[in-house]
Amino acid sequence: MSIPPEIEALIEQINRELDEIEELATEGLTIANRFLVLFENNPIFLQISYFFNSVLLYVEKTRRDAQNAREQISQDISPLIISVVIQEVGEYLSTLKGEVSEAKSRTLTYRNRLENLQ
């Protein structure tokens, strides 16, 4: 079955935000690593470095989740249950989009704080 345009648009929005989060986390990790060179084993910069690494793992996992949701709909499913599957996937993706937006906000905040320390 073809993927409804609303679901496809939601997946694309999630992927765009994940790209932005990945960029922010990579920048933040680079800055944190510079501080760790200056202040070796500083617990605050280590924690921030761990945060950005976990964000990068989150981005990877969430991309897989969005792809799995797309594949769920594109499977050969009985017409009797496809509307239920589409509804469940849509609800899941909407929740995921909210989580991604929250992760983006936190990542931007941490990255900006580090930039301001430079």
JSON list of C-alpha atoms in Angstrom, two decimals:
[
{"chain": "A", "resi": 1, "resn": "MET", "atom": "CA", "xyz": [0.00, 0.00, 0.00]},
{"chain": "A", "resi": 2, "resn": "SER", "atom": "CA", "xyz": [1.16, 3.53, -0.63]},
{"chain": "A", "resi": 3, "resn": "ILE", "atom": "CA", "xyz": [1.91, 5.69, 2.37]},
{"chain": "A", "resi": 4, "resn": "PRO", "atom": "CA", "xyz": [-0.66, 8.44, 3.05]},
{"chain": "A", "resi": 5, "resn": "PRO", "atom": "CA", "xyz": [0.77, 11.92, 2.36]},
{"chain": "A", "resi": 6, "resn": "GLU", "atom": "CA", "xyz": [0.11, 13.03, 5.96]},
{"chain": "A", "resi": 7, "resn": "ILE", "atom": "CA", "xyz": [2.23, 10.17, 7.31]},
{"chain": "A", "resi": 8, "resn": "GLU", "atom": "CA", "xyz": [4.96, 10.79, 4.75]},
{"chain": "A", "resi": 9, "resn": "ALA", "atom": "CA", "xyz": [5.02, 14.51, 5.66]},
{"chain": "A", "resi": 10, "resn": "LEU", "atom": "CA", "xyz": [5.29, 13.68, 9.36]},
{"chain": "A", "resi": 11, "resn": "ILE", "atom": "CA", "xyz": [8.20, 11.32, 8.72]},
{"chain": "A", "resi": 12, "resn": "GLU", "atom": "CA", "xyz": [9.94, 13.98, 6.63]},
{"chain": "A", "resi": 13, "resn": "GLN", "atom": "CA", "xyz": [9.47, 16.58, 9.39]},
{"chain": "A", "resi": 14, "resn": "ILE", "atom": "CA", "xyz": [10.92, 14.18, 11.93]},
{"chain": "A", "resi": 15, "resn": "ASN", "atom": "CA", "xyz": [13.89, 13.43, 9.69]},
{"chain": "A", "resi": 16, "resn": "ARG", "atom": "CA", "xyz": [14.58, 17.14, 9.09]},
{"chain": "A", "resi": 17, "resn": "GLU", "atom": "CA", "xyz": [14.54, 17.82, 12.81]},
{"chain": "A", "resi": 18, "resn": "LEU", "atom": "CA", "xyz": [16.79, 14.82, 13.42]},
{"chain": "A", "resi": 19, "resn": "ASP", "atom": "CA", "xyz": [19.27, 16.24, 10.89]},
{"chain": "A", "resi": 20, "resn": "GLU", "atom": "CA", "xyz": [19.26, 19.53, 12.80]},
{"chain": "A", "resi": 21, "resn": "ILE", "atom": "CA", "xyz": [19.68, 17.76, 16.14]},
{"chain": "A", "resi": 22, "resn": "GLU", "atom": "CA", "xyz": [22.57, 15.73, 14.77]},
{"chain": "A", "resi": 23, "resn": "GLU", "atom": "CA", "xyz": [24.30, 18.90, 13.58]},
{"chain": "A", "resi": 24, "resn": "LEU", "atom": "CA", "xyz": [23.76, 20.64, 16.93]},
{"chain": "A", "resi": 25, "resn": "ALA", "atom": "CA", "xyz": [25.00, 17.63, 18.90]},
{"chain": "A", "resi": 26, "resn": "THR", "atom": "CA", "xyz": [28.07, 17.26, 16.69]},
{"chain": "A", "resi": 27, "resn": "GLU", "atom": "CA", "xyz": [28.91, 20.94, 17.13]},
{"chain": "A", "resi": 28, "resn": "GLY", "atom": "CA", "xyz": [28.32, 20.71, 20.87]},
{"chain": "A", "resi": 29, "resn": "LEU", "atom": "CA", "xyz": [30.49, 17.61, 21.16]},
{"chain": "A", "resi": 30, "resn": "THR", "atom": "CA", "xyz": [33.30, 19.35, 19.29]},
{"chain": "A", "resi": 31, "resn": "ILE", "atom": "CA", "xyz": [33.15, 22.33, 21.65]},
{"chain": "A", "resi": 32, "resn": "ALA", "atom": "CA", "xyz": [32.93, 20.09, 24.74]},
{"chain": "A", "resi": 33, "resn": "ASN", "atom": "CA", "xyz": [35.97, 18.14, 23.57]},
{"chain": "A", "resi": 34, "resn": "ARG", "atom": "CA", "xyz": [37.93, 21.38, 23.20]},
{"chain": "A", "resi": 35, "resn": "PHE", "atom": "CA", "xyz": [37.12, 22.23, 26.81]},
{"chain": "A", "resi": 36, "resn": "LEU", "atom": "CA", "xyz": [38.10, 18.73, 27.90]},
{"chain": "A", "resi": 37, "resn": "VAL", "atom": "CA", "xyz": [41.53, 19.27, 26.36]},
{"chain": "A", "resi": 38, "resn": "LEU", "atom": "CA", "xyz": [41.90, 22.41, 28.48]},
{"chain": "A", "resi": 39, "resn": "PHE", "atom": "CA", "xyz": [40.23, 21.05, 31.62]},
{"chain": "A", "resi": 40, "resn": "GLU", "atom": "CA", "xyz": [41.03, 17.35, 31.51]},
{"chain": "A", "resi": 41, "resn": "ASN", "atom": "CA", "xyz": [38.55, 15.10, 33.33]},
{"chain": "A", "resi": 42, "resn": "ASN", "atom": "CA", "xyz": [36.36, 18.04, 34.32]},
{"chain": "A", "resi": 43, "resn": "PRO", "atom": "CA", "xyz": [33.12, 16.36, 35.46]},
{"chain": "A", "resi": 44, "resn": "ILE", "atom": "CA", "xyz": [30.87, 19.05, 34.00]},
{"chain": "A", "resi": 45, "resn": "PHE", "atom": "CA", "xyz": [32.41, 18.92, 30.54]},
{"chain": "A", "resi": 46, "resn": "LEU", "atom": "CA", "xyz": [32.50, 15.12, 30.69]},
{"chain": "A", "resi": 47, "resn": "GLN", "atom": "CA", "xyz": [28.79, 15.09, 31.50]},
{"chain": "A", "resi": 48, "resn": "ILE", "atom": "CA", "xyz": [28.05, 17.48, 28.65]},
{"chain": "A", "resi": 49, "resn": "SER", "atom": "CA", "xyz": [30.12, 15.32, 26.31]},
{"chain": "A", "resi": 50, "resn": "TYR", "atom": "CA", "xyz": [28.13, 12.26, 27.42]},
{"chain": "A", "resi": 51, "resn": "PHE", "atom": "CA", "xyz": [24.91, 14.18, 26.81]},
{"chain": "A", "resi": 52, "resn": "PHE", "atom": "CA", "xyz": [25.84, 14.97, 23.21]},
{"chain": "A", "resi": 53, "resn": "ASN", "atom": "CA", "xyz": [26.95, 11.39, 22.58]},
{"chain": "A", "resi": 54, "resn": "SER", "atom": "CA", "xyz": [23.63, 10.11, 23.90]},
{"chain": "A", "resi": 55, "resn": "VAL", "atom": "CA", "xyz": [21.80, 12.59, 21.67]},
{"chain": "A", "resi": 56, "resn": "LEU", "atom": "CA", "xyz": [23.64, 11.20, 18.65]},
{"chain": "A", "resi": 57, "resn": "LEU", "atom": "CA", "xyz": [22.57, 7.68, 19.64]},
{"chain": "A", "resi": 58, "resn": "TYR", "atom": "CA", "xyz": [19.00, 8.94, 20.09]},
{"chain": "A", "resi": 59, "resn": "VAL", "atom": "CA", "xyz": [19.06, 10.41, 16.57]},
{"chain": "A", "resi": 60, "resn": "GLU", "atom": "CA", "xyz": [20.20, 7.10, 15.10]},
{"chain": "A", "resi": 61, "resn": "LYS", "atom": "CA", "xyz": [17.55, 5.11, 16.99]},
{"chain": "A", "resi": 62, "resn": "THR", "atom": "CA", "xyz": [14.77, 7.54, 16.15]},
{"chain": "A", "resi": 63, "resn": "ARG", "atom": "CA", "xyz": [15.64, 7.46, 12.45]},
{"chain": "A", "resi": 64, "resn": "ARG", "atom": "CA", "xyz": [15.30, 3.67, 12.55]},
{"chain": "A", "resi": 65, "resn": "ASP", "atom": "CA", "xyz": [11.98, 3.96, 14.39]},
{"chain": "A", "resi": 66, "resn": "ALA", "atom": "CA", "xyz": [10.60, 6.36, 11.78]},
{"chain": "A", "resi": 67, "resn": "GLN", "atom": "CA", "xyz": [11.77, 4.06, 8.98]},
{"chain": "A", "resi": 68, "resn": "ASN", "atom": "CA", "xyz": [10.16, 1.07, 10.73]},
{"chain": "A", "resi": 69, "resn": "ALA", "atom": "CA", "xyz": [6.87, 2.99, 10.96]},
{"chain": "A", "resi": 70, "resn": "ARG", "atom": "CA", "xyz": [7.05, 3.72, 7.23]},
{"chain": "A", "resi": 71, "resn": "GLU", "atom": "CA", "xyz": [7.69, 0.04, 6.50]},
{"chain": "A", "resi": 72, "resn": "GLN", "atom": "CA", "xyz": [4.77, -1.02, 8.70]},
{"chain": "A", "resi": 73, "resn": "ILE", "atom": "CA", "xyz": [2.36, 0.86, 6.49]},
{"chain": "A", "resi": 74, "resn": "SER", "atom": "CA", "xyz": [3.94, -0.19, 3.21]},
{"chain": "A", "resi": 75, "resn": "GLN", "atom": "CA", "xyz": [3.59, -3.90, 4.06]},
{"chain": "A", "resi": 76, "resn": "ASP", "atom": "CA", "xyz": [0.92, -5.94, 2.35]},
{"chain": "A", "resi": 77, "resn": "ILE", "atom": "CA", "xyz": [-1.80, -5.59, 4.99]},
{"chain": "A", "resi": 78, "resn": "SER", "atom": "CA", "xyz": [-5.42, -6.63, 4.82]},
{"chain": "A", "resi": 79, "resn": "PRO", "atom": "CA", "xyz": [-7.72, -3.76, 3.80]},
{"chain": "A", "resi": 80, "resn": "LEU", "atom": "CA", "xyz": [-9.76, -4.57, 6.89]},
{"chain": "A", "resi": 81, "resn": "ILE", "atom": "CA", "xyz": [-7.02, -3.48, 9.29]},
{"chain": "A", "resi": 82, "resn": "ILE", "atom": "CA", "xyz": [-4.97, -0.97, 7.27]},
{"chain": "A", "resi": 83, "resn": "SER", "atom": "CA", "xyz": [-6.93, 2.00, 8.64]},
{"chain": "A", "resi": 84, "resn": "VAL", "atom": "CA", "xyz": [-6.15, 0.84, 12.20]},
{"chain": "A", "resi": 85, "resn": "VAL", "atom": "CA", "xyz": [-2.46, 0.44, 11.35]},
{"chain": "A", "resi": 86, "resn": "ILE", "atom": "CA", "xyz": [-2.35, 3.89, 9.72]},
{"chain": "A", "resi": 87, "resn": "GLN", "atom": "CA", "xyz": [-4.03, 5.45, 12.76]},
{"chain": "A", "resi": 88, "resn": "GLU", "atom": "CA", "xyz": [-1.64, 3.76, 15.20]},
{"chain": "A", "resi": 89, "resn": "VAL", "atom": "CA", "xyz": [1.42, 4.72, 13.14]},
{"chain": "A", "resi": 90, "resn": "GLY", "atom": "CA", "xyz": [0.15, 8.30, 12.85]},
{"chain": "A", "resi": 91, "resn": "GLU", "atom": "CA", "xyz": [-0.34, 8.56, 16.61]},
{"chain": "A", "resi": 92, "resn": "TYR", "atom": "CA", "xyz": [3.08, 7.04, 17.24]},
{"chain": "A", "resi": 93, "resn": "LEU", "atom": "CA", "xyz": [4.77, 9.44, 14.79]},
{"chain": "A", "resi": 94, "resn": "SER", "atom": "CA", "xyz": [2.97, 12.43, 16.31]},
{"chain": "A", "resi": 95, "resn": "THR", "atom": "CA", "xyz": [4.25, 11.46, 19.75]},
{"chain": "A", "resi": 96, "resn": "LEU", "atom": "CA", "xyz": [7.71, 10.88, 18.31]},
{"chain": "A", "resi": 97, "resn": "LYS", "atom": "CA", "xyz": [7.66, 14.33, 16.69]},
{"chain": "A", "resi": 98, "resn": "GLY", "atom": "CA", "xyz": [6.96, 15.89, 20.10]},
{"chain": "A", "resi": 99, "resn": "GLU", "atom": "CA", "xyz": [9.86, 13.98, 21.64]},
{"chain": "A", "resi": 100, "resn": "VAL", "atom": "CA", "xyz": [12.15, 15.01, 18.80]},
{"chain": "A", "resi": 101, "resn": "SER", "atom": "CA", "xyz": [11.20, 18.67, 19.23]},
{"chain": "A", "resi": 102, "resn": "GLU", "atom": "CA", "xyz": [11.95, 18.44, 22.94]},
{"chain": "A", "resi": 103, "resn": "ALA", "atom": "CA", "xyz": [15.31, 16.79, 22.26]},
{"chain": "A", "resi": 104, "resn": "LYS", "atom": "CA", "xyz": [16.13, 19.51, 19.75]},
{"chain": "A", "resi": 105, "resn": "SER", "atom": "CA", "xyz": [15.36, 22.21, 22.31]},
{"chain": "A", "resi": 106, "resn": "ARG", "atom": "CA", "xyz": [17.58, 20.62, 24.98]},
{"chain": "A", "resi": 107, "resn": "THR", "atom": "CA", "xyz": [20.41, 20.04, 22.52]},
{"chain": "A", "resi": 108, "resn": "LEU", "atom": "CA", "xyz": [20.25, 23.63, 21.28]},
{"chain": "A", "resi": 109, "resn": "THR", "atom": "CA", "xyz": [20.29, 24.93, 24.87]},
{"chain": "A", "resi": 110, "resn": "TYR", "atom": "CA", "xyz": [23.39, 22.93, 25.80]},
{"chain": "A", "resi": 111, "resn": "ARG", "atom": "CA", "xyz": [25.18, 23.80, 22.58]},
{"chain": "A", "resi": 112, "resn": "ASN", "atom": "CA", "xyz": [24.43, 27.51, 23.02]},
{"chain": "A", "resi": 113, "resn": "ARG", "atom": "CA", "xyz": [25.67, 27.47, 26.62]},
{"chain": "A", "resi": 114, "resn": "LEU", "atom": "CA", "xyz": [28.95, 25.95, 25.48]},
{"chain": "A", "resi": 115, "resn": "GLU", "atom": "CA", "xyz": [29.29, 28.45, 22.64]},
{"chain": "A", "resi": 116, "resn": "ASN", "atom": "CA", "xyz": [28.84, 31.29, 25.12]},
{"chain": "A", "resi": 117, "resn": "LEU", "atom": "CA", "xyz": [31.75, 29.95, 27.19]},
{"chain": "A", "resi": 118, "resn": "GLN", "atom": "CA", "xyz": [34.20, 30.14, 24.30]}
]
